[in-house]
Coordinates of C-alpha atoms and ligand atoms in Angstrom, one line a residue:
M1 CA -4.1 -69.5 1.2
K2 CA -6.3 -72.3 2.5
I3 CA -9.3 -71.5 4.7
S4 CA -8.4 -72.3 8.3
K5 CA -9.8 -75.4 9.9
D6 CA -11.7 -73.4 12.6
F7 CA -13.5 -71.3 10.0
L8 CA -17.3 -71.4 10.7
W9 CA -19.5 -72.6 7.9
G10 CA -23.0 -71.5 9.0
A11 CA -26.4 -70.4 7.9
S12 CA -28.8 -67.7 9.2
T13 CA -32.3 -67.1 10.2
S14 CA -34.2 -64.5 12.4
A15 CA -36.8 -65.2 15.0
Y16 CA -39.8 -63.4 13.6
Q17 CA -39.1 -64.6 10.0
F18 CA -38.7 -68.3 11.1
E19 CA -40.3 -69.2 14.4
G20 CA -44.0 -68.6 14.0
A21 CA -45.9 -69.2 17.3
W22 CA -46.1 -65.5 17.6
N23 CA -48.7 -65.5 20.4
E24 CA -48.0 -68.9 22.0
D25 CA -46.6 -69.8 25.5
G26 CA -46.9 -66.3 26.8
K27 CA -45.1 -64.5 24.0
E28 CA -45.9 -60.8 23.7
P29 CA -46.5 -59.6 20.1
S30 CA -43.7 -57.7 18.5
V31 CA -44.0 -54.8 16.0
Q32 CA -43.7 -57.4 13.3
D33 CA -46.8 -59.3 14.5
I34 CA -49.1 -56.4 14.2
R35 CA -48.2 -55.5 10.6
T36 CA -50.9 -55.6 8.0
V37 CA -50.9 -58.9 6.2
P38 CA -49.8 -58.1 2.6
E39 CA -52.6 -58.3 0.1
G40 CA -53.2 -61.8 -1.3
T41 CA -51.3 -63.6 1.5
T42 CA -52.4 -65.7 4.4
D43 CA -51.2 -65.1 8.0
F44 CA -47.5 -64.5 7.7
K45 CA -46.9 -64.7 11.4
V46 CA -46.8 -68.5 11.2
A47 CA -43.6 -68.0 9.2
S48 CA -41.9 -71.5 8.9
D49 CA -43.3 -72.7 12.2
H50 CA -39.8 -73.4 13.4
Y51 CA -41.0 -73.2 17.0
H52 CA -42.8 -76.5 16.4
H53 CA -40.2 -78.0 14.2
L54 CA -37.2 -77.3 16.4
I55 CA -35.7 -80.8 16.6
E56 CA -36.3 -81.6 12.9
D57 CA -34.7 -78.3 11.9
M58 CA -31.7 -78.8 14.1
N59 CA -31.3 -82.3 12.6
L60 CA -31.3 -80.8 9.2
F61 CA -28.6 -78.3 10.2
S62 CA -26.6 -81.2 11.4
E63 CA -27.1 -83.2 8.2
L64 CA -26.1 -80.1 6.2
G65 CA -22.8 -80.2 8.2
L66 CA -23.1 -76.7 9.6
S67 CA -20.4 -75.7 12.1
A68 CA -22.4 -72.6 13.1
Y69 CA -26.0 -71.4 13.1
R70 CA -26.8 -67.7 13.3
F71 CA -30.2 -66.9 14.6
S72 CA -31.9 -64.2 16.7
I73 CA -33.6 -64.3 20.0
S74 CA -37.1 -62.9 20.2
W75 CA -37.0 -60.2 22.9
S76 CA -40.8 -60.5 23.3
R77 CA -40.7 -64.2 23.7
I78 CA -38.1 -64.4 26.4
M79 CA -39.1 -61.1 28.2
P80 CA -42.7 -60.4 27.4
N81 CA -43.8 -57.1 28.9
G82 CA -40.4 -56.8 30.6
K83 CA -40.8 -60.1 32.7
V84 CA -38.7 -63.2 32.2
S85 CA -40.7 -66.0 30.6
D86 CA -39.7 -69.5 31.7
R87 CA -41.2 -70.9 28.5
G88 CA -39.2 -68.5 26.4
V89 CA -36.0 -69.4 28.3
K90 CA -36.8 -73.1 27.8
F91 CA -37.2 -72.7 24.0
Y92 CA -33.8 -70.9 23.5
T93 CA -32.1 -73.2 26.0
E94 CA -33.3 -76.2 24.0
L95 CA -32.1 -74.6 20.8
I96 CA -28.7 -73.6 22.1
D97 CA -28.1 -76.9 23.9
G98 CA -29.4 -78.8 20.9
L99 CA -26.9 -77.0 18.6
L100 CA -24.0 -77.6 20.9
E101 CA -24.9 -81.3 21.2
R102 CA -24.7 -81.4 17.4
G103 CA -21.3 -79.7 17.3
I104 CA -22.8 -76.4 15.9
E105 CA -21.6 -73.1 17.2
P106 CA -24.6 -70.8 18.1
I107 CA -24.2 -67.3 16.8
V108 CA -26.8 -65.0 18.5
T109 CA -28.3 -61.7 17.4
V110 CA -30.2 -60.2 20.2
F111 CA -32.4 -57.9 18.2
H112 CA -33.5 -58.4 14.6
F113 CA -36.3 -56.0 13.6
D114 CA -38.8 -57.3 16.2
L115 CA -39.3 -54.7 19.0
P116 CA -41.8 -55.8 21.7
L117 CA -45.1 -54.1 21.2
S118 CA -45.1 -52.6 24.7
L119 CA -41.9 -50.8 24.0
S120 CA -43.2 -49.6 20.6
K121 CA -46.2 -48.1 22.4
I122 CA -43.9 -45.9 24.5
G123 CA -42.1 -44.6 21.4
G124 CA -39.7 -47.5 20.8
W125 CA -36.1 -46.4 20.3
S126 CA -37.1 -42.7 20.4
N127 CA -37.7 -43.2 24.1
R128 CA -34.5 -43.5 26.2
K129 CA -36.4 -46.0 28.4
T130 CA -35.9 -48.5 25.6
I131 CA -32.2 -48.3 26.2
D132 CA -32.7 -49.4 29.8
E133 CA -35.0 -52.2 28.8
F134 CA -32.6 -53.4 26.1
S135 CA -29.7 -53.4 28.7
K136 CA -31.8 -55.5 31.1
Y137 CA -32.8 -57.9 28.3
C138 CA -29.2 -58.3 27.1
K139 CA -27.9 -58.8 30.6
L140 CA -30.4 -61.6 31.0
L141 CA -29.3 -63.3 27.8
F142 CA -25.6 -63.0 28.8
D143 CA -26.3 -64.5 32.2
L144 CA -28.4 -67.3 30.7
F145 CA -26.3 -68.2 27.7
G146 CA -23.0 -66.3 28.0
K147 CA -21.0 -69.4 28.8
K148 CA -22.5 -71.3 25.9
V149 CA -22.6 -68.7 23.2
K150 CA -19.2 -67.3 22.0
Y151 CA -20.4 -64.9 19.2
W152 CA -23.0 -62.2 19.9
Q153 CA -24.4 -59.5 17.7
T154 CA -26.3 -56.5 19.1
I155 CA -28.6 -55.2 16.5
N156 CA -29.3 -56.6 13.0
E157 CA -29.0 -54.0 10.3
Q158 CA -29.4 -50.9 12.5
N159 CA -28.5 -48.9 9.3
I160 CA -31.4 -50.4 7.4
L161 CA -33.8 -50.1 10.3
T162 CA -32.9 -46.4 10.7
L163 CA -33.1 -45.6 7.0
A164 CA -36.3 -47.7 6.6
S165 CA -38.1 -45.7 9.3
K166 CA -37.8 -42.6 7.1
V167 CA -37.2 -43.8 3.6
I168 CA -38.7 -47.2 3.1
D169 CA -41.8 -47.0 5.1
G170 CA -42.4 -43.5 3.8
G171 CA -42.8 -42.6 7.5
N172 CA -43.9 -39.2 8.8
K173 CA -41.0 -38.9 11.1
T174 CA -38.5 -36.0 10.7
W175 CA -34.9 -36.9 10.0
K176 CA -34.1 -35.5 13.4
E177 CA -36.5 -38.0 15.1
V178 CA -35.1 -40.8 13.0
F179 CA -31.5 -40.1 14.0
Q180 CA -32.4 -39.4 17.6
A181 CA -33.8 -43.0 17.7
N182 CA -30.7 -44.2 15.9
H183 CA -28.5 -42.5 18.4
H184 CA -30.3 -44.2 21.3
M185 CA -29.6 -47.5 19.5
L186 CA -26.0 -46.7 19.3
V187 CA -25.9 -45.8 23.0
A188 CA -27.8 -49.0 23.9
Q189 CA -25.4 -51.0 21.8
A190 CA -22.4 -49.5 23.6
I191 CA -23.9 -50.1 27.0
V192 CA -24.6 -53.8 26.3
M193 CA -21.1 -54.2 24.9
G194 CA -19.8 -52.8 28.1
I195 CA -22.0 -55.1 30.2
Y196 CA -20.7 -58.0 28.1
H197 CA -17.1 -57.1 28.5
R198 CA -17.3 -56.4 32.2
G199 CA -19.2 -59.6 32.8
D200 CA -16.2 -61.6 31.4
Y201 CA -18.4 -64.0 29.5
G202 CA -15.5 -65.1 27.4
G203 CA -16.8 -64.5 23.8
L204 CA -17.0 -61.7 21.3
I205 CA -19.6 -59.1 20.7
G206 CA -20.2 -56.8 17.8
P207 CA -22.7 -55.1 15.5
A208 CA -24.4 -56.6 12.4
P209 CA -25.1 -53.9 9.9
N210 CA -25.8 -54.4 6.2
I211 CA -22.6 -53.1 4.5
C212 CA -21.9 -52.8 0.8
A213 CA -19.4 -51.0 -1.3
I214 CA -20.9 -48.0 -3.1
Y215 CA -19.4 -47.4 -6.6
P216 CA -19.5 -44.0 -8.4
R217 CA -21.7 -44.2 -11.5
T218 CA -18.9 -42.5 -13.6
S219 CA -15.3 -41.5 -13.0
S220 CA -16.4 -37.9 -12.3
A221 CA -15.3 -36.2 -9.1
Q222 CA -19.0 -35.4 -8.4
D223 CA -20.1 -39.0 -8.7
Q224 CA -17.1 -40.1 -6.5
L225 CA -18.1 -37.6 -3.8
A226 CA -21.7 -38.8 -4.0
A227 CA -20.5 -42.4 -3.5
D228 CA -18.4 -41.4 -0.6
Y229 CA -21.3 -39.5 1.0
M230 CA -23.7 -42.4 0.4
S231 CA -21.2 -44.8 1.9
S232 CA -20.7 -42.6 5.0
F233 CA -24.5 -42.3 5.5
R234 CA -25.4 -46.0 4.8
N235 CA -22.3 -47.8 6.1
W236 CA -19.6 -45.9 8.1
L237 CA -21.8 -43.9 10.4
Y238 CA -22.8 -47.2 12.1
L239 CA -19.4 -48.9 12.0
D240 CA -17.5 -45.9 13.1
A241 CA -19.8 -45.6 16.1
A242 CA -19.4 -49.3 17.0
V243 CA -15.6 -49.5 16.4
Y244 CA -14.3 -46.0 17.3
G245 CA -17.2 -44.8 19.5
R246 CA -17.8 -41.7 17.5
Y247 CA -19.8 -40.3 14.6
N248 CA -18.4 -40.3 11.1
Q249 CA -17.6 -36.8 9.9
M250 CA -19.1 -37.0 6.4
A251 CA -22.3 -38.6 7.8
M252 CA -22.4 -35.8 10.4
D253 CA -22.2 -33.2 7.6
I254 CA -25.3 -34.7 6.0
L255 CA -27.1 -34.8 9.4
K256 CA -26.2 -31.1 10.0
K257 CA -27.7 -30.1 6.6
L258 CA -30.8 -32.2 7.2
D259 CA -31.1 -30.6 10.6
A260 CA -31.0 -34.1 12.0
V261 CA -28.0 -34.0 14.4
P262 CA -29.3 -35.9 17.5
D263 CA -29.1 -34.6 21.0
I264 CA -26.0 -36.3 22.4
T265 CA -25.1 -35.9 26.1
D266 CA -21.6 -36.0 27.5
E267 CA -22.5 -39.3 29.2
D268 CA -23.5 -40.7 25.8
R269 CA -20.2 -39.7 24.3
N270 CA -18.3 -41.4 27.1
I271 CA -20.3 -44.5 26.9
M272 CA -19.8 -44.8 23.2
K273 CA -16.1 -44.0 23.4
N274 CA -15.4 -46.5 26.2
N275 CA -17.4 -49.5 24.9
T276 CA -16.6 -50.7 21.5
C277 CA -16.9 -53.9 19.6
D278 CA -14.6 -57.0 19.3
Y279 CA -15.4 -58.0 15.7
I280 CA -17.7 -56.9 12.8
A281 CA -20.5 -59.0 11.5
F282 CA -22.1 -57.8 8.3
N283 CA -24.8 -58.7 5.8
Y284 CA -23.9 -58.5 2.2
Y285 CA -26.3 -59.0 -0.7
G286 CA -24.9 -56.8 -3.5
S287 CA -23.1 -53.5 -4.0
G288 CA -24.6 -50.0 -4.4
C289 CA -24.0 -47.3 -6.9
A290 CA -24.3 -43.5 -6.6
K291 CA -24.4 -40.5 -8.8
E292 CA -24.4 -36.8 -8.2
S293 CA -27.6 -35.6 -6.6
T294 CA -30.1 -33.8 -8.8
N295 CA -32.9 -31.7 -7.3
N296 CA -35.5 -34.3 -8.0
S297 CA -33.7 -37.2 -6.2
N298 CA -36.2 -39.1 -4.3
N299 CA -36.5 -42.4 -2.5
K300 CA -39.3 -44.1 -4.3
G301 CA -39.2 -47.9 -4.3
S302 CA -36.4 -48.1 -1.7
D303 CA -35.5 -51.2 0.3
Q304 CA -32.4 -52.7 1.8
Q305 CA -30.5 -52.7 -1.5
Q306 CA -31.9 -50.0 -3.7
G307 CA -33.2 -46.5 -3.9
L308 CA -31.7 -44.5 -1.1
S309 CA -31.1 -40.8 -2.1
I310 CA -30.4 -37.6 -0.2
P311 CA -31.0 -34.5 -2.3
G312 CA -27.9 -32.3 -2.4
F313 CA -25.6 -35.3 -1.5
F314 CA -26.2 -38.4 -3.5
E315 CA -28.6 -40.3 -5.6
S316 CA -28.6 -44.0 -5.6
T317 CA -28.7 -45.4 -9.1
E318 CA -28.6 -48.7 -11.0
N319 CA -25.3 -50.1 -11.9
N320 CA -25.7 -51.2 -15.6
K321 CA -22.6 -53.5 -15.3
L322 CA -24.4 -55.8 -13.0
E323 CA -27.2 -58.4 -13.3
E324 CA -30.1 -58.3 -11.0
T325 CA -32.1 -60.9 -9.1
E326 CA -35.7 -61.4 -10.1
F327 CA -36.5 -59.1 -7.2
G328 CA -34.3 -56.3 -8.6
W329 CA -31.3 -56.6 -6.3
P330 CA -27.9 -56.2 -8.0
I331 CA -25.7 -59.3 -8.0
D332 CA -22.0 -58.5 -7.4
A333 CA -19.9 -61.3 -6.0
E334 CA -16.6 -59.4 -6.5
G335 CA -18.2 -56.5 -4.7
L336 CA -18.1 -58.7 -1.6
R337 CA -14.3 -58.6 -1.8
V338 CA -14.3 -54.8 -2.4
T339 CA -16.6 -54.5 0.7
A340 CA -14.4 -56.7 2.8
H341 CA -11.3 -54.6 1.9
Q342 CA -13.1 -51.4 2.7
I343 CA -14.3 -52.6 6.1
Y344 CA -11.0 -54.3 7.1
S345 CA -8.7 -51.4 6.0
R346 CA -10.8 -49.0 8.1
Y347 CA -11.2 -51.1 11.2
E348 CA -8.8 -54.0 11.3
L349 CA -11.1 -56.3 13.2
P350 CA -12.1 -59.9 12.4
L351 CA -15.1 -60.1 10.0
L352 CA -18.1 -62.5 10.0
I353 CA -20.6 -62.6 7.2
T354 CA -24.0 -63.0 8.8
E355 CA -26.1 -62.8 5.7
N356 CA -25.6 -63.3 2.0
G357 CA -27.9 -65.1 -0.5
L358 CA -30.3 -65.2 -3.4
G359 CA -34.0 -64.5 -2.9
C360 CA -36.2 -66.0 -5.6
K361 CA -39.3 -67.9 -6.4
D362 CA -38.3 -71.6 -6.2
T363 CA -40.6 -74.3 -7.5
L364 CA -41.2 -77.7 -6.2
I365 CA -41.2 -80.2 -9.0
N366 CA -41.8 -83.9 -8.2
G367 CA -40.6 -83.4 -4.7
K368 CA -37.4 -81.6 -5.7
V369 CA -36.1 -78.0 -6.0
H370 CA -33.5 -77.5 -8.6
D371 CA -32.0 -74.2 -7.5
Q372 CA -28.9 -74.0 -9.7
Y373 CA -29.3 -70.2 -9.8
R374 CA -28.8 -70.1 -6.0
I375 CA -25.7 -72.4 -6.2
D376 CA -24.3 -70.1 -8.9
Y377 CA -24.8 -67.1 -6.7
L378 CA -23.3 -68.7 -3.6
Q379 CA -20.4 -70.3 -5.5
K380 CA -19.3 -66.9 -6.8
H381 CA -19.6 -65.3 -3.4
I382 CA -17.6 -68.0 -1.6
Q383 CA -15.0 -67.6 -4.4
A384 CA -14.8 -63.9 -3.5
L385 CA -14.6 -64.8 0.1
R386 CA -11.7 -67.1 -0.5
E387 CA -9.9 -64.4 -2.5
S388 CA -10.5 -61.9 0.4
I389 CA -9.0 -64.4 2.8
N390 CA -6.1 -64.9 0.5
D391 CA -5.7 -61.1 0.4
G392 CA -5.1 -61.3 4.2
I393 CA -8.5 -60.4 5.6
P394 CA -9.3 -62.5 8.7
F395 CA -12.8 -64.0 8.5
I396 CA -14.4 -65.9 11.3
G397 CA -17.1 -67.5 9.2
Y398 CA -19.8 -67.3 6.6
C399 CA -23.5 -67.6 7.3
P400 CA -25.6 -67.4 4.2
W401 CA -29.2 -66.4 4.4
S402 CA -31.1 -68.6 5.0
A403 CA -30.7 -72.0 6.5
V404 CA -34.3 -72.9 5.7
D405 CA -37.0 -70.9 3.7
L406 CA -38.6 -68.2 5.8
I407 CA -40.7 -65.1 5.4
S408 CA -39.2 -62.2 3.6
T409 CA -39.1 -58.8 5.2
H410 CA -41.5 -57.3 2.6
E411 CA -42.1 -59.9 -0.1
G412 CA -44.1 -62.6 1.7
F413 CA -43.1 -66.3 1.4
R414 CA -42.7 -66.2 -2.4
K415 CA -39.1 -64.8 -2.0
R416 CA -37.2 -67.8 -0.8
Y417 CA -33.5 -68.0 0.3
G418 CA -33.2 -71.4 2.1
F419 CA -31.2 -74.5 1.5
V420 CA -34.4 -76.3 2.7
Y421 CA -37.7 -75.7 1.0
V422 CA -40.8 -75.2 3.3
N423 CA -44.0 -76.5 1.8
R424 CA -46.2 -73.5 2.2
S425 CA -47.0 -70.5 0.0
D426 CA -48.4 -67.0 0.5
S427 CA -51.9 -68.2 -0.1
D428 CA -51.8 -71.6 1.6
L429 CA -50.0 -72.6 4.8
G430 CA -49.6 -76.1 3.4
D431 CA -48.1 -78.8 5.6
M432 CA -44.8 -77.0 6.3
R433 CA -42.9 -80.1 5.2
R434 CA -39.1 -79.6 4.9
I435 CA -37.6 -80.6 1.5
K436 CA -33.9 -80.4 0.8
K437 CA -33.0 -78.3 -2.3
D438 CA -30.2 -79.1 -4.7
S439 CA -28.3 -76.2 -3.0
F440 CA -28.5 -78.2 0.3
Y441 CA -26.4 -81.1 -1.1
W442 CA -24.0 -78.7 -2.8
Y443 CA -23.4 -76.6 0.4
K444 CA -22.9 -79.8 2.3
K445 CA -20.0 -80.7 -0.1
V446 CA -18.6 -77.2 0.2
I447 CA -18.5 -77.5 4.0
E448 CA -17.0 -81.0 3.9
S449 CA -14.2 -79.7 1.7
N450 CA -13.7 -76.6 3.9
G451 CA -14.5 -74.4 0.9
E452 CA -12.1 -76.1 -1.5
D453 CA -14.7 -77.8 -3.7
L454 CA -17.3 -75.4 -5.0
E455 CA -18.3 -77.5 -8.0
Y456 CA -21.8 -78.8 -8.5
Ligands
BGP1 C1 -31.8 -58.5 5.4 C2 -32.5 -58.8 6.7 C3 -33.1 -60.2 6.8 C4 -33.6 -60.7 5.4 C5 -32.7 -60.3 4.2 C6 -33.4 -60.6 2.9 O1 -31.9 -57.1 5.2 O2 -31.6 -58.8 7.8 O3 -34.0 -60.2 7.8 O4 -34.9 -60.8 5.3 O5 -32.3 -59.0 4.3 O6 -34.3 -59.5 2.7 P1 -35.7 -59.8 2.1 O7 -36.4 -60.6 3.1 O8 -36.3 -58.4 2.1 O9 -35.6 -60.4 0.8

């Protein structure tokens, strides 16, 4: 089956990882802007300085031939300390209008890891007041941009954000606190999906978790059960809530045994039940693998793709059938097809890939970046996407991470994903020059052929 003509060929970024200008034009700092600068790096808040390269970057998107661009809006830029900022509105208006003028569909995530500092100070998502603030913020965005933006996502990787707050950051919170905050995010998401639907803005809204198939380490029943538990805890809890408006039973079993069942009011239940999503956006980097939990399961070295374990239920483990990136993430293109089937057979909603890509240390040699390894990775994943479409799964589009190099969530600037190189490093902010990588010219050809020509 051929990919349909209206399929969106995109690329992704997020505000705090791309924009810079973290304290300019009235922007309030977000939780990302107050993080300790990793050892050996310069100020990472400058990111790729997109805020000051807006036109140049949009021209690059246009030259690349993108039909969509997925980005996030910085809550603390457009609504610093809860007040609307004209300068914040101006920036995103210029971006959205600039994309539309270039024939590029804007795909907007309203929240991507960058909670305003003022809300963090009152407890962030553990405080129900954040739900109200999020609703106001989203209503503002829908009113400002609802007629121009057709694809909205609520929260980027709520599952990772939640698990990170306990597992990755080695936080001191209890599981109960972690899942209470998660519950508030689920309620907030449902409320804004309701606002969006009642407002009749004319587009689609959905979640954007990081979803990946979890394989059992062996063919034993114990490992299969571990994989199912891990998948319920990492994947389905979040999508069942967004699509069905209820908690996943296996995930709930884990929460009960962790003494982490959140307080859920009758009103919360009604809100979740009555306000569900229109489509599913998801980020996919590679699959996961689980084995039966042993007593000493722990979460050392966890991040988005590795290391999550819950004693008594599952232990995340390496899949020795897969290669890994230089940053230790498994590469599993065919796993994208498995994941797509798992999602679609559960929910039967259109899918949109909002992130997928290879993070590695590119080198600039004589003004060029020969990133054949990235082309190989993307080629195989687009092939798997084509097969998934051929299997009958409806896909809205594909937005690899990332359009342009940007700052990694926890690996500084040395871990790059972009089609465009940004001339800076961790130790030197450089001149921020944009340089098209080999993958730029390759992806341009892929887009021109509507995914038919994947050769390099
Ligand atoms: C996803 C996030 C992105 C992005 C990407 C790559 O989890 O949504 O923000 O950064 O992963 O991760 P990293 O930057 O850690 O390599």
